[in-house]
Short mmCIF file of C-alpha atoms in Angstrom, two decimals:
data_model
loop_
_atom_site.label_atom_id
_atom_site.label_comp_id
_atom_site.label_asym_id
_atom_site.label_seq_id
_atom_site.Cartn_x
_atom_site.Cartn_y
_atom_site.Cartn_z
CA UNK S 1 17.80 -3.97 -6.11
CA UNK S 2 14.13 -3.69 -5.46
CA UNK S 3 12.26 -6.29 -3.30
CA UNK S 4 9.88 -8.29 -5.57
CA UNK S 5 8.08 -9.95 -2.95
CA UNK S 6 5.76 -9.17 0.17
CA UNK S 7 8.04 -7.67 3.07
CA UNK S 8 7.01 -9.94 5.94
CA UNK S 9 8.21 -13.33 3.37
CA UNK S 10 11.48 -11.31 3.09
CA UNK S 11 11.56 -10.87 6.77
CA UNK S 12 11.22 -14.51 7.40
CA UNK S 13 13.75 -15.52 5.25
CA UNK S 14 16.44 -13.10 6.63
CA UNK S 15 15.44 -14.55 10.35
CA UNK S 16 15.94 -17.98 9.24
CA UNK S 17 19.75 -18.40 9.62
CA UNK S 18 20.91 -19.85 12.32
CA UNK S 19 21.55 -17.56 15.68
CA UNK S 20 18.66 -15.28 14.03
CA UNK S 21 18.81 -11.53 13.35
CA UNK S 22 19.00 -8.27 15.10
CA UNK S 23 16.09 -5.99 14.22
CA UNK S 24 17.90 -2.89 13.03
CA UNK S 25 20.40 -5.18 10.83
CA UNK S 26 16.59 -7.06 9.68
CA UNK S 27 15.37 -2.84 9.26
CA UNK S 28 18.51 -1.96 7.22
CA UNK S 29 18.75 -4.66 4.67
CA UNK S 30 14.80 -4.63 3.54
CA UNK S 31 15.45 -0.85 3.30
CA UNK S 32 18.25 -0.93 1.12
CA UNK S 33 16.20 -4.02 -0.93
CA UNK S 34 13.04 -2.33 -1.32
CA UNK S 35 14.08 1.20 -1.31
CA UNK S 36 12.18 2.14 1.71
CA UNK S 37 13.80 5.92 2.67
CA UNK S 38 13.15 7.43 5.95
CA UNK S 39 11.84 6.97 9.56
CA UNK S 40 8.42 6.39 9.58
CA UNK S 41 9.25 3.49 6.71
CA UNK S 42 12.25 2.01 9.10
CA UNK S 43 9.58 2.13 11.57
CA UNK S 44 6.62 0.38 9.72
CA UNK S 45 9.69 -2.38 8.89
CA UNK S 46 10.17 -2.80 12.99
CA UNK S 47 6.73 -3.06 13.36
CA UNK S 48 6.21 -5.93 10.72
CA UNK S 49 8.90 -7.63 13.18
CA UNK S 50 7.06 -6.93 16.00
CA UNK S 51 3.79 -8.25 14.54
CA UNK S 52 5.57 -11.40 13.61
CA UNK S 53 6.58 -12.41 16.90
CA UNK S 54 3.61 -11.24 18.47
CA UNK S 55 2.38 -13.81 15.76
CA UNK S 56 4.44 -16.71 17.22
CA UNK S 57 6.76 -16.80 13.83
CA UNK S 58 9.42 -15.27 15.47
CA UNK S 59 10.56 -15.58 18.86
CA UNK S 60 13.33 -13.19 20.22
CA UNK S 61 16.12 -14.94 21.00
CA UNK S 62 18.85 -11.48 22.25
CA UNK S 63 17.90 -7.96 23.35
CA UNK S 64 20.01 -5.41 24.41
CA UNK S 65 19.68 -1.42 24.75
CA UNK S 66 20.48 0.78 22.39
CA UNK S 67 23.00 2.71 23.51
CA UNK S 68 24.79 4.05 20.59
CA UNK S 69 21.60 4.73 18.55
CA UNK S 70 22.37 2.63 16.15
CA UNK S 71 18.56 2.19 15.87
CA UNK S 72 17.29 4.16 18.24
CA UNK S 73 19.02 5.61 21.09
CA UNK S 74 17.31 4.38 24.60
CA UNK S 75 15.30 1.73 22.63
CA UNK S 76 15.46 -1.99 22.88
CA UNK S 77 17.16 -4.06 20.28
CA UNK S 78 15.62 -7.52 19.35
CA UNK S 79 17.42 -10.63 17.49
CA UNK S 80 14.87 -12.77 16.22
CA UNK S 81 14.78 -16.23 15.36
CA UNK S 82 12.29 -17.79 13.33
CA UNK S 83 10.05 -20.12 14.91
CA UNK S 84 9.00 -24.02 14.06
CA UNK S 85 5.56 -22.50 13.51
CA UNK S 86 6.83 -20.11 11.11
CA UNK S 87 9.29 -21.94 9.24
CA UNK S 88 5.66 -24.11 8.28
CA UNK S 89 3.97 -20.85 7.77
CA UNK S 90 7.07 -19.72 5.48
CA UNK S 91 6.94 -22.95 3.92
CA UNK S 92 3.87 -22.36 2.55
CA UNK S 93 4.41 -18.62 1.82
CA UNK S 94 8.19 -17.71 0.69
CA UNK S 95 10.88 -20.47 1.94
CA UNK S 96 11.61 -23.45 -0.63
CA UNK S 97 12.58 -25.95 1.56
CA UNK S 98 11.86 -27.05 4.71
CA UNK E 1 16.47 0.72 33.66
CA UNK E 2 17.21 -2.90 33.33
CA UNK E 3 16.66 -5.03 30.47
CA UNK E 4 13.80 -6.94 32.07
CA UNK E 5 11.65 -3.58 32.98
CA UNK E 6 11.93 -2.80 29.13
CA UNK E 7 11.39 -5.82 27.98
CA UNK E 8 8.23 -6.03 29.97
CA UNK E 9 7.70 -2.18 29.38
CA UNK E 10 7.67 -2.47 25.29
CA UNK E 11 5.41 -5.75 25.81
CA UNK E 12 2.52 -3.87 27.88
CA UNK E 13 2.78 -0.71 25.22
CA UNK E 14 1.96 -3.43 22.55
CA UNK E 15 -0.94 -4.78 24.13
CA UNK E 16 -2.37 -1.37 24.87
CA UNK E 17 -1.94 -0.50 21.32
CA UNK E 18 -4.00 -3.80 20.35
CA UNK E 19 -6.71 -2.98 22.73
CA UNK E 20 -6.51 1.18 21.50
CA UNK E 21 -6.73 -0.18 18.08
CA UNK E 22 -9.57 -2.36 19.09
CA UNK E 23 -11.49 0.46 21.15
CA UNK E 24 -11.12 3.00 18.22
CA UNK E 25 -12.54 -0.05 15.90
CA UNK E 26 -15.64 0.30 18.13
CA UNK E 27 -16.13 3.93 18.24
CA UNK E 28 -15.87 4.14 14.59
CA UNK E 29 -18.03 1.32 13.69
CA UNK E 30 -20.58 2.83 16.42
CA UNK E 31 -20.40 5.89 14.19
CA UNK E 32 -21.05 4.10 11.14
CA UNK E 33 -24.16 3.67 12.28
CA UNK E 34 -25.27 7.11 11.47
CA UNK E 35 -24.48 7.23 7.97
CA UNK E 36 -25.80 3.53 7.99
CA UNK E 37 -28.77 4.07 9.28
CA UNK E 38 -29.55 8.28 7.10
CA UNK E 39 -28.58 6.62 3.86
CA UNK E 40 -32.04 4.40 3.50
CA UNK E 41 -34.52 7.78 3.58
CA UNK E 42 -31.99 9.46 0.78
CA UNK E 43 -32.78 9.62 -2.76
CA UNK E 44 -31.77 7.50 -4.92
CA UNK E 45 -32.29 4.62 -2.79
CA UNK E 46 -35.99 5.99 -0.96
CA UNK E 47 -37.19 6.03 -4.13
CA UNK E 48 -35.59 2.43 -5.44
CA UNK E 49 -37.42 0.62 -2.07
CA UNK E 50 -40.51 1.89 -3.35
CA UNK E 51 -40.59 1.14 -6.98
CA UNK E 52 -39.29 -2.57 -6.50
CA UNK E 53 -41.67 -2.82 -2.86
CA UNK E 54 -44.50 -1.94 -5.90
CA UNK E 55 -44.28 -4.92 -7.98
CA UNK E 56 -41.91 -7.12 -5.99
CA UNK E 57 -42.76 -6.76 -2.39
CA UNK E 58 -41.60 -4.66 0.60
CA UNK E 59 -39.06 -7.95 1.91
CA UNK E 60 -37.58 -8.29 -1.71
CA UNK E 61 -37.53 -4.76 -2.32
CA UNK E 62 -35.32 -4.45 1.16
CA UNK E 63 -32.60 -7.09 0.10
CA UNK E 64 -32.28 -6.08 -3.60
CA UNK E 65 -32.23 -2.27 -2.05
CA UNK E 66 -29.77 -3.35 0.62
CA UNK E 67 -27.27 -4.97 -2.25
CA UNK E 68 -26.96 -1.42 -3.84
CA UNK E 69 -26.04 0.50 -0.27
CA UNK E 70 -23.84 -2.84 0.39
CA UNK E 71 -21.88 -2.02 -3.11
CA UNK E 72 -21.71 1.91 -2.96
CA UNK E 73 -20.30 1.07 1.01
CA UNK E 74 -17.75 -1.00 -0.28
CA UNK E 75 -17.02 1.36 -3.08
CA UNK E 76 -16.36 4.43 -0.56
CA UNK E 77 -14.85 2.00 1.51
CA UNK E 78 -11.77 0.92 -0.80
CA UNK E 79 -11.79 4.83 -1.61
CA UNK E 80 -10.78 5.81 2.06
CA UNK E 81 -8.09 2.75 2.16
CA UNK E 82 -6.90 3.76 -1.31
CA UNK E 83 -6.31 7.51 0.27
CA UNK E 84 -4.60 5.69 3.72
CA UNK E 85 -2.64 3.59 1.75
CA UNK E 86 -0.98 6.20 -0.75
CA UNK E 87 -0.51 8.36 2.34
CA UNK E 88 1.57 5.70 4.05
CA UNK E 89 3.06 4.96 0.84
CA UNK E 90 2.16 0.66 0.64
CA UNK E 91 0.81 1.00 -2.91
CA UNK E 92 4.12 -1.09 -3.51
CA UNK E 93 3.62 -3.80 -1.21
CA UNK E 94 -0.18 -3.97 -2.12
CA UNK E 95 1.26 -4.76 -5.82
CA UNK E 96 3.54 -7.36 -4.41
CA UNK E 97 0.79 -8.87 -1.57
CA UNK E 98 -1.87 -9.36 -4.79
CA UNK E 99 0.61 -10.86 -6.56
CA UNK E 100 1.38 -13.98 -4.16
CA UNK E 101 -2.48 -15.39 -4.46
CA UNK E 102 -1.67 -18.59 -3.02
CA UNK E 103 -0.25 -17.97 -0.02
CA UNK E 104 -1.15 -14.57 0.55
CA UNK E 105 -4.68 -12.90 -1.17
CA UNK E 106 -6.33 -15.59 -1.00
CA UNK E 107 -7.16 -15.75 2.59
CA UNK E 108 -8.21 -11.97 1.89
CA UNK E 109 -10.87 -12.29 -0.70
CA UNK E 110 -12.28 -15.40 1.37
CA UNK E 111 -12.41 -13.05 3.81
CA UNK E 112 -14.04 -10.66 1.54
CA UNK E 113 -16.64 -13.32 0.59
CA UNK E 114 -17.39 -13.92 4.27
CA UNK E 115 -17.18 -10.49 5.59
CA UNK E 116 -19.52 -8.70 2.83
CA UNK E 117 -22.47 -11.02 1.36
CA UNK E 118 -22.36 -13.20 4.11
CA UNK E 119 -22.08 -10.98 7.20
CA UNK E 120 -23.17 -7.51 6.07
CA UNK E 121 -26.18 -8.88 3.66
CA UNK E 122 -27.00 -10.98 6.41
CA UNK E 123 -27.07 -8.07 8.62
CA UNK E 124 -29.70 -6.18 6.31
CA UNK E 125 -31.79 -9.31 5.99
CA UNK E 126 -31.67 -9.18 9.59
CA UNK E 127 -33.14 -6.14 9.89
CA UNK E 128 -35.20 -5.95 7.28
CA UNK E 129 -36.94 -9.13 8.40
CA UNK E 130 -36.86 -9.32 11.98
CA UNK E 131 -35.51 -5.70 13.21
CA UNK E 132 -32.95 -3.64 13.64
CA UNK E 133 -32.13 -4.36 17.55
CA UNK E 134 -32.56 -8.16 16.54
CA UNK E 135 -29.67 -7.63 14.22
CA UNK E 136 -27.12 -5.71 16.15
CA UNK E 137 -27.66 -8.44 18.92
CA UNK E 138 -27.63 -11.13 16.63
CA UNK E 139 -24.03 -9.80 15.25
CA UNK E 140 -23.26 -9.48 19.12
CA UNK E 141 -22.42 -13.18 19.00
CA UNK E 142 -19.54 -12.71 16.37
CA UNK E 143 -16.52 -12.87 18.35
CA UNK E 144 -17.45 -16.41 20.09
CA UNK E 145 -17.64 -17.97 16.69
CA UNK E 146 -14.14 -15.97 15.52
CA UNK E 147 -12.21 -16.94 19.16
CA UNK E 148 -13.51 -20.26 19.17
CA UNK E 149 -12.31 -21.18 15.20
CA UNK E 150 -9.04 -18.99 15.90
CA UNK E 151 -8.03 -21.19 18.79
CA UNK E 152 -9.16 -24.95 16.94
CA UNK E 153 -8.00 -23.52 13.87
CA UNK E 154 -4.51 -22.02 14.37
CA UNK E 155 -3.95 -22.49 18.83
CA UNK E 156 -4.45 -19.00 19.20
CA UNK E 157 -4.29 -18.51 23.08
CA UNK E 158 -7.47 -17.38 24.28
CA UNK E 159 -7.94 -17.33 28.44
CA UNK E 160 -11.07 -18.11 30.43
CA UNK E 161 -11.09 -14.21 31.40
CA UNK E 162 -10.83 -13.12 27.70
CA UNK E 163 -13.67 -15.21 27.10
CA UNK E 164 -15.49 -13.98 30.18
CA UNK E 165 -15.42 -10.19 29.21
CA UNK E 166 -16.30 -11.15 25.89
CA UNK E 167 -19.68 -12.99 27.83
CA UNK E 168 -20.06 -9.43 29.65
CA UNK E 169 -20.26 -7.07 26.70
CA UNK E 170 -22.48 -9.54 24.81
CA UNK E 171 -24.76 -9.50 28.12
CA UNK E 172 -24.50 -5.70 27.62
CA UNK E 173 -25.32 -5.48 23.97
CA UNK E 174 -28.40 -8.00 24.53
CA UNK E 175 -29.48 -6.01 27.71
CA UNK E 176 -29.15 -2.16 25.01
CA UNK E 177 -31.39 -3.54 22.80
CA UNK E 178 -33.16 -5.53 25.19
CA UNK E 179 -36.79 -3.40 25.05
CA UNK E 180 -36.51 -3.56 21.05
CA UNK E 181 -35.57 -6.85 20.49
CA UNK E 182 -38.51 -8.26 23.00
CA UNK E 183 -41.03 -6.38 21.08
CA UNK E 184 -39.54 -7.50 17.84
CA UNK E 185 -39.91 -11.19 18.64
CA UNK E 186 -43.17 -10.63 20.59
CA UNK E 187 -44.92 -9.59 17.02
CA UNK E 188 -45.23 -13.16 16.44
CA UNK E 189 -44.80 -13.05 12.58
CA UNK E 190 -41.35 -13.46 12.36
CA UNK E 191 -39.94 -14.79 9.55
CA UNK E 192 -37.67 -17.50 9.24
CA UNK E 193 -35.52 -15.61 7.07
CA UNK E 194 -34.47 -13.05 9.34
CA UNK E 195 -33.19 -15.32 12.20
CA UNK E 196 -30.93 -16.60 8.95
CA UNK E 197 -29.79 -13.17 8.33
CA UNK E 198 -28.87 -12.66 11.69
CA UNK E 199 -27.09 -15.93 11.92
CA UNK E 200 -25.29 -15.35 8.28
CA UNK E 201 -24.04 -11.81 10.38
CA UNK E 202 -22.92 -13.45 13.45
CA UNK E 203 -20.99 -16.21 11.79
CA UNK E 204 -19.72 -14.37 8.81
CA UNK E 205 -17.96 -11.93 10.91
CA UNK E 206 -16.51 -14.31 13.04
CA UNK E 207 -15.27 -16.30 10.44
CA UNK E 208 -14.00 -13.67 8.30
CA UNK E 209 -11.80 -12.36 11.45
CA UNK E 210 -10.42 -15.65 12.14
CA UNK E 211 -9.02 -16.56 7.91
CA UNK E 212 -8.05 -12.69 8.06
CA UNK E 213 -6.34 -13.67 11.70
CA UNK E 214 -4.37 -16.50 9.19
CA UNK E 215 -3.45 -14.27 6.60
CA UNK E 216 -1.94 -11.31 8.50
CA UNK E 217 0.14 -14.10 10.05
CA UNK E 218 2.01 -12.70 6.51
CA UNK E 219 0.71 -9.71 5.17
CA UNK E 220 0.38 -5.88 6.16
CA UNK E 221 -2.55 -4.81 8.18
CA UNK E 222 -3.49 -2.28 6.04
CA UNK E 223 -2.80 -3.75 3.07
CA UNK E 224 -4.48 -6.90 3.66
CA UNK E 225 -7.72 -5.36 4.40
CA UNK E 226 -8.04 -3.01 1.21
CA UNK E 227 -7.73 -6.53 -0.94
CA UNK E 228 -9.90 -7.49 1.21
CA UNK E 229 -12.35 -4.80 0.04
CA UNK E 230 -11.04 -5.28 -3.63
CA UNK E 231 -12.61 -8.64 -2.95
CA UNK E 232 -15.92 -7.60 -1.47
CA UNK E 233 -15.94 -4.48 -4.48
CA UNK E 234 -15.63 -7.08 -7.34
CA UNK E 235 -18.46 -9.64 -5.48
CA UNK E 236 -20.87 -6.45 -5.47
CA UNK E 237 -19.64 -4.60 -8.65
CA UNK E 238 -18.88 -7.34 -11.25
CA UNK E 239 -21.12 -10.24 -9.98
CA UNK E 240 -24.03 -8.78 -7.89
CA UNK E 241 -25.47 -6.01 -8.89
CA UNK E 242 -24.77 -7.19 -12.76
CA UNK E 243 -27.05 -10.42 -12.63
CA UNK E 244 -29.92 -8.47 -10.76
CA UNK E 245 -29.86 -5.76 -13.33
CA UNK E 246 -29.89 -8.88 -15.94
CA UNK E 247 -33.03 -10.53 -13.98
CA UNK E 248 -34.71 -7.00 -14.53
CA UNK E 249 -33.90 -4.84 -11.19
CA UNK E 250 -33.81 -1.20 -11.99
CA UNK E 251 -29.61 -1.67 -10.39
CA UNK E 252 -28.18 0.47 -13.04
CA UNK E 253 -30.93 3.39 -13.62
CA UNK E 254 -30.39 3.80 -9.63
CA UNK E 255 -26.56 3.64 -9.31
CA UNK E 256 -26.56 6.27 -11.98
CA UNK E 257 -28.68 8.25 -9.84
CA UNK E 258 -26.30 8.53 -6.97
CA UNK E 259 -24.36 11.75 -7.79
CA UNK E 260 -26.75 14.28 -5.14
CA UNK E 261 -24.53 16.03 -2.83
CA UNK E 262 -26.10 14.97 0.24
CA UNK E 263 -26.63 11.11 -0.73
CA UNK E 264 -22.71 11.20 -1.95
CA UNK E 265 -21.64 13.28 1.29
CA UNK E 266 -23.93 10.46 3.56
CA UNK E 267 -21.64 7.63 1.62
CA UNK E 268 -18.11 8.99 1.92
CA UNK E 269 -19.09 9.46 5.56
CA UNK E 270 -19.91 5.78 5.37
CA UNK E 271 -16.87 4.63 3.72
CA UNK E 272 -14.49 6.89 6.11
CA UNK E 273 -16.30 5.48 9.44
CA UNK E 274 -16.56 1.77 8.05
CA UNK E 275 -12.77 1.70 6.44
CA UNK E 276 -11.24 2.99 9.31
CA UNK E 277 -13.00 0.87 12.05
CA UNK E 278 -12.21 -2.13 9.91
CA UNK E 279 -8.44 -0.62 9.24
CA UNK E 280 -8.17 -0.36 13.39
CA UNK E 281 -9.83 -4.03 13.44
CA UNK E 282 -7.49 -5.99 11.69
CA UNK E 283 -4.72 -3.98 13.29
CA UNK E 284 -5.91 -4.88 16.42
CA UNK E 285 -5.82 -8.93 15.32
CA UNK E 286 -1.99 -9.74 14.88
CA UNK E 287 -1.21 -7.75 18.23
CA UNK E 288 -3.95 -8.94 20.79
CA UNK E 289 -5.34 -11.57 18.76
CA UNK E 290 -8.63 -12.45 17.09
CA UNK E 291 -10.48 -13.28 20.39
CA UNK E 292 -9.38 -10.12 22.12
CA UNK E 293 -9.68 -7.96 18.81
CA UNK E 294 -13.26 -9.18 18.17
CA UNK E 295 -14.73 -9.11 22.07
CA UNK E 296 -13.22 -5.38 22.28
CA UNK E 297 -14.82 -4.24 19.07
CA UNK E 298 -18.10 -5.35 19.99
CA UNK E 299 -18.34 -2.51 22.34
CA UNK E 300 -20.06 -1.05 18.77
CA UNK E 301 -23.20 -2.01 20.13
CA UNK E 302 -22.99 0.17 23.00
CA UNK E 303 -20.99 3.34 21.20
CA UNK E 304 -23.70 3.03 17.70
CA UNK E 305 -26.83 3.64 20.49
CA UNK E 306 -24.63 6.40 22.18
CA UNK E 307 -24.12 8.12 19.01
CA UNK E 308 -27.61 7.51 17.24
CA UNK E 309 -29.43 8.98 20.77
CA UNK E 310 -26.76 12.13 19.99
CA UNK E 311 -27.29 12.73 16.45
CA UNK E 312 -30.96 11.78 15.86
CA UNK E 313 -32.49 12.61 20.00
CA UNK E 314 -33.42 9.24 20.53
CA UNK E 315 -33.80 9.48 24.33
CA UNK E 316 -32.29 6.32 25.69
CA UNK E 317 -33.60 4.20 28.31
CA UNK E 318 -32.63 2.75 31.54
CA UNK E 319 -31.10 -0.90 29.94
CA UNK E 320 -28.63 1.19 27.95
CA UNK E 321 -27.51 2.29 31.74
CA UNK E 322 -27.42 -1.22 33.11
CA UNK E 323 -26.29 -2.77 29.48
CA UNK E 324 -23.55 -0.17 29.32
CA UNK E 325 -22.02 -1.21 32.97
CA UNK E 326 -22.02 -4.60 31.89
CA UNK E 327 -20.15 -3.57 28.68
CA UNK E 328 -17.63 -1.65 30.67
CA UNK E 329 -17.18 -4.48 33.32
CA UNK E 330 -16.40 -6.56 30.09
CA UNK E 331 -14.08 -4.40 28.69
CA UNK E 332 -12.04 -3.91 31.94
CA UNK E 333 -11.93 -7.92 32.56
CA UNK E 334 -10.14 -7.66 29.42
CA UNK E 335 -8.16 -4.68 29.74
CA UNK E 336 -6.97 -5.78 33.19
CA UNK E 337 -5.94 -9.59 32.22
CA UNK E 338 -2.41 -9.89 33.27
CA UNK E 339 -0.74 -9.90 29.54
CA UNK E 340 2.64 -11.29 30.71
CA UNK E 341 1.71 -14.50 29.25
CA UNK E 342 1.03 -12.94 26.02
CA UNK E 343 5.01 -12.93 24.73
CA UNK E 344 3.57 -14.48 21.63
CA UNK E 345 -0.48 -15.40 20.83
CA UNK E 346 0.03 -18.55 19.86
CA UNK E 347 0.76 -21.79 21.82
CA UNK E 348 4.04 -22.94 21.28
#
């Protein structure tokens, strides 16, 4: 299955469950949606996350270190939860409710 | 290490990258000056000033001129991003941003609109009218007008020290072009027209960061910006230059008469310098905000008299010295603002 929609709109909508999402589970699924091989695209994917919270739409709610590289060995691991602010940005962009 | 030290670790190397993007956005844009500033001497456009300055007049001549370099910028422009983004392989998400108008695009060709007729004609009106210092200071102001809407608009967090290296390197930039923009004003005919310009530049950049600020809340970086040029391409390309050609400008005879080696080589140079210091710039935006992003990136002023006094032997004088220190005490009030309040940019 190919994602049909922007990747940050996906993002949102896999954070906004409750309890939130870890990043590499987040990394993995929009991967396997969008057919995104390969490192430096698992990376841009992290990075969308990262922009997001630095954006106040997600807030991380978990972290612990990675240490069975299951992202990245040594690196930290983020669950993110969507924010108030974002669920009315995502209202407006991708979620149908709200 | 514990989790804390990373935590704060992985925050800092975020906020360095925001201000590296930022820095880089003012080197390059400094550099863009070069090509910017060659391009008006070279064929075809020498030769366009003077046949519309003939019948028209030298200040309608400059604008209608200007509109052509605007368009052939933009077109090298989306060139360059077209090139970054099939490298980093986003033509995919490009396809699927475009697509979502409503929430998404549309805050990139209103950006488009503000960023290239507003702010970068204004910017050549600017200069054209009232001088080239007067317009690089004028477009100094930019980042109090995006900081101030980003914050009313959206709560982006900007602190009192944010906005008082911003003050510095605006000090600086007015201090660079200080000697030129005295005797610019002092010739007493100064039209009303250019102060416009210069106002158009000032606001239209600030405004265009803060709507892009809104919709990379959503969208890719990169991505976001090339439909923003799409935007500012179709404005020149399908509207602009068009209707002038159809109120009798020679537009077409001269865009046809771009293909000389060293006019196209003067462009792409253009287009690689101004896409990637606007590529850096809205990088910069969703990791150290608009405020930061914008007061950063204004260290242009300093870097475009740097390189201009390298390239063309312009021996510069003692207020780039004392505008320059200002410019770096600016810069390191923002690079030294304790970021641990940062977690997110927006007030919660």
């Amino acid at each position: 299955m190919t994602g049909n929609r922007p990747i940050k709109f996906r993002i949102l909508e896999l954070c906004n469950k409750n309890g939130g999402a870890w990043n590499y589970e987040i990394v993995r699924q929009i991967q396997k949606e969008y057919n995104l091989k390969g490192d430096f695209q698992r990376d841009s994917i992290n990075f969308d996350l990262i922009e997001l919270a630095s954006g106040g739409l997600l807030k991380d709610v978990d972290a612990k270190v990675d240490e069975e590289g299951i992202y990245k060995k040594g690196f930290l691991l983020h669950k993110y939860v969507i924010t108030d602010f974002g669920k009315t940005r995502a209202a407006d962009a991708c979620l149908m409710y709200v | 290490m514990d989790l804390q030290s990373l935590k704060k670790q992985e925050h800092q190397r975020r906020i360095r990258k925001g201000f590296m993007w930022a820095l880089f956005c003012a080197i390059l844009w400094g550099l863009w000056y070069i090509p910017g500033t060659v391009v008006w001497v070279l064929n075809p456009f020498d030769e366009m000033y003077g046949e519309i300055a003939a019948t028209n007049g030298d200040a309608i001549s400059l604008v209608i001129t200007a509109v052509l370099i605007t368009a052939f910028n933009a077109l090298t422009v989306i060139l360059a991003l077209m090139v970054w983004n099939g490298a980093l392989g986003k033509f995919g998400e490009m396809k699927r941003t475009l697509k979502e108008f409503k929430p998404c695009s549309k805050w990139f060709f209103m950006a488009s609109i503000f960023g290239g007729p507003m702010a970068i004609l204004g910017s050549f009106i600017a200069m054209g009218f009232v001088g080239g210092a007067f317009a690089a200071v004028a477009a100094l102001a930019y980042p109090v007008v995006g900081s101030i809407l980003a914050s009313q608009w959206y709560g982006e967090k900007i602190s009192k020290r944010a906005f008082m290296g911003i003050g510095f390197i605006i000090l600086g930039g007015i201090t660079i072009f200080g000697g030129g923009l005295l005797t610019e004003l002092g010739t007493g005919n100064v039209a009303w027209i250019g102060y416009i310009g210069g106002l158009m530049a000032a606001v239209g950049w600030g405004i265009e960061g803060a709507i892009a600020g809104k919709g990379l809340d959503i969208a890719e970086p990169d991505v976001g910006l090339t439909l923003r040029f799409l935007g500012e391409n179709i404005i020149w390309w399908i509207i602009a230059v068009p209707l002038l050609a159809i109120a009798g400008f020679p537009m077409i005879k001269y865009a046809l008469l771009v293909f000389e080696p060293l006019t196209l080589l003067v462009l792409v140079f253009a287009g690689i310098t101004f896409g990637f210091c606007y590529v850096t710039w809205y990088k910069s935006f969703p990791l150290i905000g608009v405020g930061r992003g914008q007061g950063i990136g204004n260290l242009y002023g300093l870097f475009a008299v740097v390189f201009i006094a390298l390239f063309f032997g312009d021996i510069p004088s003692w207020t780039i010295l004392v505008g320059g220190a200002l410019c770096l005490i600016g810069s390191s009030v923002m690079f030294s603002e304790d970021t641990g309040q940062m977690e997110s940019l927006r007030g919660e």
